[in-house]
Amino acid sequence: MDFPFGETVTVVSAGPRYDSYSDSTSYDDWDHPTSVDVPGVAVAPGGSSEPTEAAREAVESDFDLYFPPDAAVTSSDRVTVRGLTCDVVGRPFAYRSPFTGWAPGLVVKAKIKEG
């Protein structure tokens, strides 16, 4: 589904890290991430809360992001939405309405904790 007024969201993935001892590569290097801009993403608020913690004023915010169906987003990625870098929560899922067949694309849950 194409959203004519969708936003550009950046998908940030951990970079590769080579381990010479095991001769293997893992993708967990957040000091050298890779990023890809994805245009046309629908951004919907998912809610916000202020958990009570001693000596801390934190705010947690959730977003529901509707990416194009072919977007490469995984549960280990991060996304930057309107300047906020959020963690991807759970597995991205290709949504299809059981009532209309409407398939807006890949639904991604994102969360950020500030403060």
Short mmCIF file of N, CA and C in Angstrom, two decimals:
data_model
loop_
_atom_site.label_atom_id
_atom_site.label_comp_id
_atom_site.label_asym_id
_atom_site.label_seq_id
_atom_site.Cartn_x
_atom_site.Cartn_y
_atom_site.Cartn_z
N MET A 1 0.84 -1.17 0.00
CA MET A 1 0.00 0.00 0.00
C MET A 1 0.89 1.23 0.00
N ASP A 2 0.55 2.18 -0.81
CA ASP A 2 1.31 3.42 -0.88
C ASP A 2 0.59 4.49 -0.09
N PHE A 3 1.29 5.09 0.85
CA PHE A 3 0.74 6.18 1.63
C PHE A 3 1.26 7.48 1.06
N PRO A 4 0.41 8.27 0.38
CA PRO A 4 0.90 9.48 -0.29
C PRO A 4 1.50 10.50 0.65
N PHE A 5 1.11 10.49 1.91
CA PHE A 5 1.67 11.43 2.88
C PHE A 5 2.46 10.71 3.95
N GLY A 6 2.98 9.53 3.59
CA GLY A 6 3.81 8.77 4.52
C GLY A 6 5.12 9.49 4.80
N GLU A 7 5.81 9.04 5.82
CA GLU A 7 7.06 9.66 6.25
C GLU A 7 8.25 8.77 5.92
N THR A 8 9.42 9.37 5.88
CA THR A 8 10.64 8.60 5.70
C THR A 8 11.13 8.16 7.08
N VAL A 9 11.28 6.86 7.25
CA VAL A 9 11.77 6.26 8.48
C VAL A 9 13.09 5.56 8.17
N THR A 10 14.05 5.70 9.05
CA THR A 10 15.36 5.07 8.85
C THR A 10 15.43 3.77 9.64
N VAL A 11 15.75 2.69 8.94
CA VAL A 11 15.96 1.39 9.59
C VAL A 11 17.46 1.26 9.87
N VAL A 12 17.79 1.06 11.14
CA VAL A 12 19.19 0.98 11.57
C VAL A 12 19.47 -0.45 12.02
N SER A 13 20.49 -1.06 11.42
CA SER A 13 20.86 -2.44 11.74
C SER A 13 22.28 -2.47 12.29
N ALA A 14 22.51 -3.38 13.21
CA ALA A 14 23.87 -3.55 13.76
C ALA A 14 24.79 -4.01 12.64
N GLY A 15 26.02 -3.53 12.69
CA GLY A 15 27.00 -3.91 11.69
C GLY A 15 27.62 -5.27 11.98
N PRO A 16 28.37 -5.79 11.03
CA PRO A 16 29.01 -7.10 11.21
C PRO A 16 30.23 -7.01 12.12
N ARG A 17 30.42 -8.05 12.90
CA ARG A 17 31.60 -8.15 13.77
C ARG A 17 32.21 -9.54 13.50
N TYR A 18 33.47 -9.52 13.09
CA TYR A 18 34.16 -10.77 12.79
C TYR A 18 34.92 -11.24 14.02
N ASP A 19 34.73 -12.49 14.38
CA ASP A 19 35.43 -13.10 15.52
C ASP A 19 36.49 -14.06 14.95
N SER A 20 37.76 -13.66 15.08
CA SER A 20 38.84 -14.47 14.49
C SER A 20 39.04 -15.79 15.24
N TYR A 21 38.63 -15.85 16.50
CA TYR A 21 38.78 -17.10 17.26
C TYR A 21 37.83 -18.18 16.77
N SER A 22 36.60 -17.80 16.49
CA SER A 22 35.63 -18.80 16.03
C SER A 22 35.46 -18.79 14.51
N ASP A 23 36.15 -17.85 13.83
CA ASP A 23 36.06 -17.70 12.39
C ASP A 23 34.60 -17.53 11.95
N SER A 24 33.88 -16.68 12.69
CA SER A 24 32.47 -16.45 12.36
C SER A 24 32.16 -14.96 12.41
N THR A 25 31.07 -14.60 11.78
CA THR A 25 30.62 -13.21 11.77
C THR A 25 29.27 -13.12 12.45
N SER A 26 29.13 -12.17 13.36
CA SER A 26 27.84 -11.91 13.98
C SER A 26 27.45 -10.47 13.65
N TYR A 27 26.16 -10.20 13.74
CA TYR A 27 25.67 -8.86 13.42
C TYR A 27 25.17 -8.20 14.71
N ASP A 28 26.13 -7.75 15.52
CA ASP A 28 25.80 -7.15 16.80
C ASP A 28 26.68 -5.93 17.11
N ASP A 29 27.29 -5.36 16.09
CA ASP A 29 28.20 -4.23 16.29
C ASP A 29 27.43 -2.91 16.15
N TRP A 30 26.92 -2.39 17.27
CA TRP A 30 26.17 -1.14 17.25
C TRP A 30 27.08 0.08 17.18
N ASP A 31 28.39 -0.13 17.27
CA ASP A 31 29.32 0.98 17.09
C ASP A 31 29.50 1.33 15.62
N HIS A 32 29.14 0.39 14.74
CA HIS A 32 29.27 0.58 13.29
C HIS A 32 28.00 0.09 12.59
N PRO A 33 26.86 0.74 12.83
CA PRO A 33 25.61 0.28 12.24
C PRO A 33 25.49 0.67 10.77
N THR A 34 24.55 0.04 10.10
CA THR A 34 24.18 0.42 8.74
C THR A 34 22.77 0.97 8.80
N SER A 35 22.42 1.82 7.86
CA SER A 35 21.08 2.39 7.87
C SER A 35 20.53 2.51 6.46
N VAL A 36 19.20 2.41 6.37
CA VAL A 36 18.50 2.53 5.10
C VAL A 36 17.26 3.38 5.32
N ASP A 37 17.08 4.40 4.50
CA ASP A 37 15.88 5.23 4.57
C ASP A 37 14.76 4.56 3.78
N VAL A 38 13.58 4.48 4.40
CA VAL A 38 12.41 3.90 3.75
C VAL A 38 11.33 4.98 3.68
N PRO A 39 10.99 5.46 2.47
CA PRO A 39 9.97 6.49 2.34
C PRO A 39 8.57 5.89 2.36
N GLY A 40 7.58 6.73 2.61
CA GLY A 40 6.19 6.31 2.50
C GLY A 40 5.69 5.45 3.65
N VAL A 41 6.24 5.62 4.84
CA VAL A 41 5.83 4.82 6.00
C VAL A 41 4.74 5.57 6.76
N ALA A 42 3.66 4.88 7.10
CA ALA A 42 2.62 5.47 7.93
C ALA A 42 3.04 5.31 9.39
N VAL A 43 2.93 6.40 10.15
CA VAL A 43 3.33 6.40 11.56
C VAL A 43 2.08 6.67 12.39
N ALA A 44 1.78 5.74 13.30
CA ALA A 44 0.62 5.89 14.18
C ALA A 44 1.07 5.80 15.63
N PRO A 45 0.50 6.64 16.50
CA PRO A 45 0.86 6.56 17.91
C PRO A 45 0.32 5.28 18.51
N GLY A 46 1.11 4.68 19.38
CA GLY A 46 0.68 3.45 20.03
C GLY A 46 0.41 3.64 21.51
N GLY A 47 0.77 4.77 22.05
CA GLY A 47 0.54 5.03 23.47
C GLY A 47 1.79 5.53 24.14
N SER A 48 1.61 5.96 25.38
CA SER A 48 2.71 6.53 26.14
C SER A 48 2.43 6.28 27.61
N SER A 49 3.49 6.10 28.40
CA SER A 49 3.32 5.91 29.83
C SER A 49 4.50 6.54 30.56
N GLU A 50 4.30 6.78 31.83
CA GLU A 50 5.34 7.35 32.67
C GLU A 50 5.53 6.43 33.88
N PRO A 51 6.38 5.40 33.72
CA PRO A 51 6.58 4.48 34.84
C PRO A 51 7.23 5.18 36.03
N THR A 52 6.81 4.79 37.21
CA THR A 52 7.37 5.42 38.41
C THR A 52 8.61 4.67 38.85
N GLU A 53 9.70 5.39 38.84
CA GLU A 53 10.98 4.85 39.29
C GLU A 53 11.63 5.90 40.17
N ALA A 54 12.29 5.45 41.20
CA ALA A 54 12.93 6.38 42.14
C ALA A 54 13.96 7.25 41.42
N ALA A 55 13.91 8.55 41.66
CA ALA A 55 14.87 9.53 41.14
C ALA A 55 14.97 9.53 39.63
N ARG A 56 13.86 9.19 38.95
CA ARG A 56 13.90 9.16 37.49
C ARG A 56 12.54 9.56 36.95
N GLU A 57 12.55 10.41 35.95
CA GLU A 57 11.31 10.80 35.29
C GLU A 57 11.35 10.28 33.86
N ALA A 58 10.96 9.03 33.72
CA ALA A 58 11.02 8.36 32.42
C ALA A 58 9.68 8.46 31.69
N VAL A 59 9.75 8.43 30.38
CA VAL A 59 8.57 8.37 29.53
C VAL A 59 8.81 7.28 28.50
N GLU A 60 7.87 6.35 28.39
CA GLU A 60 7.93 5.31 27.37
C GLU A 60 6.87 5.60 26.32
N SER A 61 7.27 5.57 25.06
CA SER A 61 6.34 5.83 23.96
C SER A 61 6.40 4.69 22.96
N ASP A 62 5.24 4.34 22.42
CA ASP A 62 5.12 3.28 21.42
C ASP A 62 4.62 3.87 20.11
N PHE A 63 5.05 3.26 19.01
CA PHE A 63 4.58 3.65 17.69
C PHE A 63 4.23 2.39 16.90
N ASP A 64 3.22 2.49 16.06
CA ASP A 64 2.92 1.45 15.08
C ASP A 64 3.32 2.01 13.73
N LEU A 65 4.19 1.30 13.04
CA LEU A 65 4.71 1.76 11.75
C LEU A 65 4.24 0.80 10.67
N TYR A 66 3.72 1.36 9.57
CA TYR A 66 3.25 0.56 8.44
C TYR A 66 4.21 0.79 7.27
N PHE A 67 5.13 -0.17 7.10
CA PHE A 67 6.13 -0.11 6.05
C PHE A 67 5.58 -0.73 4.76
N PRO A 68 6.20 -0.41 3.62
CA PRO A 68 5.85 -1.12 2.40
C PRO A 68 6.10 -2.63 2.59
N PRO A 69 5.36 -3.48 1.89
CA PRO A 69 5.48 -4.93 2.10
C PRO A 69 6.87 -5.49 1.89
N ASP A 70 7.68 -4.86 1.05
CA ASP A 70 9.01 -5.39 0.75
C ASP A 70 10.11 -4.82 1.64
N ALA A 71 9.75 -4.05 2.66
CA ALA A 71 10.76 -3.44 3.54
C ALA A 71 11.48 -4.52 4.35
N ALA A 72 12.78 -4.34 4.51
CA ALA A 72 13.60 -5.30 5.27
C ALA A 72 13.78 -4.77 6.69
N VAL A 73 12.91 -5.22 7.60
CA VAL A 73 12.98 -4.82 9.00
C VAL A 73 12.92 -6.10 9.83
N THR A 74 13.81 -6.22 10.81
CA THR A 74 13.81 -7.41 11.67
C THR A 74 13.65 -6.98 13.13
N SER A 75 13.41 -7.94 13.99
CA SER A 75 13.21 -7.65 15.41
C SER A 75 14.48 -7.16 16.10
N SER A 76 15.62 -7.34 15.48
CA SER A 76 16.88 -6.88 16.08
C SER A 76 17.29 -5.49 15.60
N ASP A 77 16.49 -4.87 14.74
CA ASP A 77 16.80 -3.54 14.22
C ASP A 77 16.31 -2.45 15.15
N ARG A 78 16.69 -1.24 14.81
CA ARG A 78 16.16 -0.03 15.42
C ARG A 78 15.60 0.83 14.30
N VAL A 79 14.70 1.73 14.62
CA VAL A 79 14.14 2.63 13.61
C VAL A 79 14.22 4.06 14.13
N THR A 80 14.47 4.99 13.23
CA THR A 80 14.47 6.40 13.60
C THR A 80 13.24 7.05 12.99
N VAL A 81 12.36 7.55 13.88
CA VAL A 81 11.09 8.15 13.50
C VAL A 81 11.07 9.57 14.04
N ARG A 82 10.97 10.54 13.14
CA ARG A 82 10.91 11.95 13.53
C ARG A 82 12.05 12.32 14.49
N GLY A 83 13.22 11.79 14.24
CA GLY A 83 14.41 12.10 15.03
C GLY A 83 14.57 11.27 16.29
N LEU A 84 13.62 10.38 16.58
CA LEU A 84 13.70 9.51 17.75
C LEU A 84 14.14 8.12 17.34
N THR A 85 15.20 7.60 17.94
CA THR A 85 15.65 6.25 17.63
C THR A 85 14.99 5.29 18.60
N CYS A 86 14.22 4.36 18.04
CA CYS A 86 13.40 3.44 18.82
C CYS A 86 13.85 2.00 18.57
N ASP A 87 13.58 1.13 19.55
CA ASP A 87 13.82 -0.30 19.37
C ASP A 87 12.61 -0.92 18.68
N VAL A 88 12.87 -1.88 17.79
CA VAL A 88 11.79 -2.67 17.21
C VAL A 88 11.40 -3.69 18.27
N VAL A 89 10.10 -3.78 18.54
CA VAL A 89 9.59 -4.68 19.57
C VAL A 89 8.83 -5.82 18.90
N GLY A 90 9.27 -7.04 19.15
CA GLY A 90 8.59 -8.19 18.55
C GLY A 90 8.95 -8.37 17.09
N ARG A 91 8.23 -9.26 16.46
CA ARG A 91 8.48 -9.60 15.06
C ARG A 91 7.63 -8.74 14.13
N PRO A 92 8.23 -8.08 13.16
CA PRO A 92 7.43 -7.37 12.16
C PRO A 92 6.50 -8.35 11.44
N PHE A 93 5.30 -7.90 11.11
CA PHE A 93 4.29 -8.80 10.58
C PHE A 93 3.56 -8.17 9.41
N ALA A 94 3.37 -8.94 8.35
CA ALA A 94 2.64 -8.45 7.18
C ALA A 94 1.14 -8.56 7.48
N TYR A 95 0.48 -7.40 7.65
CA TYR A 95 -0.93 -7.36 8.04
C TYR A 95 -1.84 -7.38 6.82
N ARG A 96 -2.96 -8.11 6.95
CA ARG A 96 -4.00 -8.11 5.93
C ARG A 96 -5.35 -8.12 6.65
N SER A 97 -6.23 -7.19 6.31
CA SER A 97 -7.54 -7.11 6.94
C SER A 97 -8.39 -8.31 6.54
N PRO A 98 -8.99 -9.00 7.52
CA PRO A 98 -9.85 -10.12 7.19
C PRO A 98 -11.20 -9.68 6.61
N PHE A 99 -11.52 -8.39 6.71
CA PHE A 99 -12.80 -7.89 6.24
C PHE A 99 -12.75 -7.35 4.83
N THR A 100 -11.64 -6.71 4.49
CA THR A 100 -11.55 -6.07 3.18
C THR A 100 -10.43 -6.61 2.30
N GLY A 101 -9.48 -7.33 2.90
CA GLY A 101 -8.32 -7.79 2.15
C GLY A 101 -7.25 -6.73 2.02
N TRP A 102 -7.49 -5.56 2.60
CA TRP A 102 -6.53 -4.46 2.54
C TRP A 102 -5.22 -4.90 3.17
N ALA A 103 -4.13 -4.73 2.45
CA ALA A 103 -2.81 -5.13 2.93
C ALA A 103 -1.90 -3.90 2.93
N PRO A 104 -1.86 -3.17 4.06
CA PRO A 104 -1.07 -1.95 4.09
C PRO A 104 0.42 -2.18 4.07
N GLY A 105 0.84 -3.39 4.39
CA GLY A 105 2.27 -3.67 4.37
C GLY A 105 2.73 -4.32 5.65
N LEU A 106 3.96 -4.05 5.99
CA LEU A 106 4.61 -4.66 7.14
C LEU A 106 4.35 -3.80 8.37
N VAL A 107 3.74 -4.37 9.40
CA VAL A 107 3.47 -3.65 10.64
C VAL A 107 4.64 -3.87 11.58
N VAL A 108 5.21 -2.76 12.07
CA VAL A 108 6.35 -2.81 12.98
C VAL A 108 5.99 -2.04 14.23
N LYS A 109 6.17 -2.67 15.37
CA LYS A 109 5.98 -2.01 16.67
C LYS A 109 7.32 -1.45 17.10
N ALA A 110 7.32 -0.20 17.53
CA ALA A 110 8.55 0.46 17.97
C ALA A 110 8.33 1.08 19.33
N LYS A 111 9.38 1.11 20.15
CA LYS A 111 9.28 1.68 21.51
C LYS A 111 10.54 2.45 21.82
N ILE A 112 10.34 3.56 22.54
CA ILE A 112 11.47 4.36 23.02
C ILE A 112 11.23 4.69 24.48
N LYS A 113 12.30 4.64 25.26
CA LYS A 113 12.23 5.02 26.67
C LYS A 113 13.18 6.19 26.85
N GLU A 114 12.63 7.31 27.30
CA GLU A 114 13.42 8.52 27.49
C GLU A 114 13.44 8.90 28.97
N GLY A 115 14.56 9.39 29.42
CA GLY A 115 14.66 9.90 30.79
C GLY A 115 15.12 8.90 31.80
#
